Tab-separated table of N, CA and C in Angstrom:
chain	number	residue	atom	x	y	z
A	1	MET	N	18.276	13.104	13.104
A	1	MET	CA	18.267	13.924	12.576
A	1	MET	C	16.949	13.794	11.659
A	2	LYS	N	16.373	15.180	11.109
A	2	LYS	CA	14.023	15.688	11.059
A	2	LYS	C	14.179	14.352	9.683
A	3	ILE	N	12.777	13.635	10.121
A	3	ILE	CA	12.580	12.565	8.913
A	3	ILE	C	11.335	12.913	9.006
A	4	ALA	N	10.593	13.094	7.664
A	4	ALA	CA	10.027	13.249	7.447
A	4	ALA	C	9.063	12.248	6.088
A	5	PHE	N	7.610	11.801	6.924
A	5	PHE	CA	6.834	10.846	6.062
A	5	PHE	C	5.359	11.158	6.219
A	6	CYS	N	5.580	11.216	4.772
A	6	CYS	CA	3.880	10.923	4.029
A	6	CYS	C	3.090	9.966	3.984
A	7	LEU	N	2.030	9.680	4.195
A	7	LEU	CA	0.635	9.144	4.527
A	7	LEU	C	-0.919	9.513	3.484
A	8	PHE	N	-1.227	9.366	2.880
A	8	PHE	CA	-2.400	10.059	2.456
A	8	PHE	C	-3.323	10.027	3.184
A	9	LYS	N	-3.764	8.500	3.836
A	9	LYS	CA	-4.375	8.165	4.985
A	9	LYS	C	-3.688	7.082	5.878
A	10	TYR	N	-3.969	6.999	7.277
A	10	TYR	CA	-3.743	6.203	7.947
A	10	TYR	C	-4.744	5.380	9.071
A	11	SER	N	-4.872	4.035	8.985
A	11	SER	CA	-5.687	3.221	9.323
A	11	SER	C	-5.580	2.699	9.826
A	12	PRO	N	-5.013	2.360	11.211
A	12	PRO	CA	-4.924	1.478	12.083
A	12	PRO	C	-5.227	-0.559	11.825
A	13	TYR	N	-6.146	-0.636	10.684
A	13	TYR	CA	-6.364	-1.625	10.773
A	13	TYR	C	-6.273	-2.075	9.000
A	14	SER	N	-5.066	-1.111	7.875
A	14	SER	CA	-3.879	-1.163	6.683
A	14	SER	C	-2.472	-1.397	7.425
A	15	GLY	N	-2.578	-3.078	6.146
A	15	GLY	CA	-1.514	-3.608	7.095
A	15	GLY	C	-0.344	-2.186	5.882
A	16	LEU	N	-0.134	-1.067	4.835
A	16	LEU	CA	0.943	-0.473	5.082
A	16	LEU	C	0.408	0.726	5.780
A	17	SER	N	-0.475	1.084	6.219
A	17	SER	CA	-0.486	2.119	8.234
A	17	SER	C	0.379	1.031	9.028
A	18	LEU	N	0.418	-0.396	9.138
A	18	LEU	CA	0.930	-0.777	10.076
A	18	LEU	C	2.339	-0.571	9.999
A	19	ASP	N	2.687	-0.687	8.606
A	19	ASP	CA	4.265	-1.174	8.594
A	19	ASP	C	4.449	0.255	8.510
A	20	PHE	N	4.025	0.933	8.147
A	20	PHE	CA	3.583	2.553	8.194
A	20	PHE	C	4.680	3.094	9.718
A	21	LEU	N	3.841	2.734	10.661
A	21	LEU	CA	3.847	3.054	11.971
A	21	LEU	C	4.780	2.160	12.786
A	22	ARG	N	4.918	1.509	11.991
A	22	ARG	CA	6.288	0.464	13.300
A	22	ARG	C	8.005	1.154	12.861
A	23	ILE	N	7.936	1.719	10.835
A	23	ILE	CA	8.958	2.031	10.784
A	23	ILE	C	9.338	3.502	11.018
A	24	LEU	N	7.902	4.009	11.677
A	24	LEU	CA	8.064	5.387	12.522
A	24	LEU	C	9.124	5.416	14.011
A	25	GLU	N	7.939	3.526	14.770
A	25	GLU	CA	9.146	3.988	15.819
A	25	GLU	C	10.315	3.976	16.084
A	26	GLU	N	10.839	2.979	14.994
A	26	GLU	CA	12.122	2.280	15.441
A	26	GLU	C	12.639	3.377	14.743
A	27	CYS	N	12.247	4.002	13.571
A	27	CYS	CA	13.187	5.492	13.953
A	27	CYS	C	13.220	6.593	14.730
A	28	GLN	N	11.909	6.535	15.500
A	28	GLN	CA	12.064	7.362	16.559
A	28	GLN	C	12.985	6.264	17.984
A	29	LYS	N	12.655	5.271	17.902
A	29	LYS	CA	13.695	4.719	19.088
A	29	LYS	C	14.877	4.752	18.707
A	30	ARG	N	15.825	4.426	17.781
A	30	ARG	CA	17.403	5.059	16.857
A	30	ARG	C	17.709	7.128	16.935
A	31	GLY	N	17.063	7.754	17.996
A	31	GLY	CA	16.823	9.168	17.999
A	31	GLY	C	16.336	9.935	17.014
A	32	HIS	N	16.072	9.292	15.678
A	32	HIS	CA	15.639	10.818	15.019
A	32	HIS	C	14.082	11.947	15.194
A	33	ASP	N	14.053	12.526	14.585
A	33	ASP	CA	12.513	13.296	14.960
A	33	ASP	C	12.136	13.326	14.111
A	34	PRO	N	10.597	12.068	13.955
A	34	PRO	CA	9.341	12.087	12.832
A	34	PRO	C	9.082	13.463	12.974
A	35	TYR	N	8.264	13.709	11.742
A	35	TYR	CA	7.645	14.491	11.334
A	35	TYR	C	6.221	13.696	10.331
A	36	VAL	N	5.073	13.952	10.248
A	36	VAL	CA	4.122	12.510	9.694
A	36	VAL	C	3.472	13.586	9.408
A	37	PHE	N	3.371	13.927	7.610
A	37	PHE	CA	2.276	14.923	7.179
A	37	PHE	C	1.298	13.661	6.482
A	38	VAL	N	0.020	14.276	7.129
A	38	VAL	CA	-1.124	13.194	6.298
A	38	VAL	C	-2.601	13.793	6.100
A	39	SER	N	-3.195	12.866	5.218
A	39	SER	CA	-4.480	14.695	5.314
A	39	SER	C	-5.118	13.168	6.401
A	40	GLU	N	-5.734	12.442	6.579
A	40	GLU	CA	-6.452	12.121	7.357
A	40	GLU	C	-5.623	10.634	8.529
A	41	TRP	N	-6.055	10.982	10.009
A	41	TRP	CA	-5.475	10.176	10.765
A	41	TRP	C	-6.767	9.041	11.837
A	42	ARG	N	-6.575	8.061	11.561
A	42	ARG	CA	-7.750	7.365	12.308
A	42	ARG	C	-7.447	6.810	13.520
A	43	GLY	N	-7.826	6.717	14.692
A	43	GLY	CA	-6.650	5.411	15.676
A	43	GLY	C	-5.958	6.687	16.464
A	44	GLU	N	-4.973	6.199	17.683
A	44	GLU	CA	-4.233	6.876	17.888
A	44	GLU	C	-3.178	7.063	17.735
A	45	ARG	N	-2.929	8.331	18.212
A	45	ARG	CA	-1.797	9.033	17.740
A	45	ARG	C	-0.854	8.383	18.364
A	46	PRO	N	0.788	8.292	18.188
A	46	PRO	CA	1.972	7.781	18.457
A	46	PRO	C	2.732	9.200	18.868
A	47	GLU	N	3.286	8.778	20.364
A	47	GLU	CA	3.661	9.526	21.286
A	47	GLU	C	4.818	10.182	20.900
A	48	GLY	N	5.456	11.118	20.524
A	48	GLY	CA	6.918	11.940	19.960
A	48	GLY	C	6.299	12.374	18.515
A	49	VAL	N	5.365	12.318	18.493
A	49	VAL	CA	5.432	12.153	16.802
A	49	VAL	C	4.245	14.125	16.475
A	50	GLU	N	4.654	14.858	15.382
A	50	GLU	CA	4.156	15.433	15.484
A	50	GLU	C	3.983	15.086	13.606
A	51	LEU	N	2.222	15.586	13.961
A	51	LEU	CA	1.589	15.221	13.188
A	51	LEU	C	0.644	16.441	12.415
A	52	ARG	N	0.838	16.784	11.530
A	52	ARG	CA	0.833	17.703	9.612
A	52	ARG	C	-0.074	17.132	9.316
A	53	PHE	N	-1.431	18.159	9.163
A	53	PHE	CA	-2.817	17.780	8.135
A	53	PHE	C	-3.099	18.291	7.069
């Protein structure tokens, strides 16, 4: 299943962003195809995830 995630800004030190990343990774493990819509991404980009700015 394709799933769209929307987040204004991703920062690896924000609690919201860390929860966002955990949910994203769990969806990947379950075989879903995540797409991320974000205005800014700081830090490492997750593998297998398409980021759209």
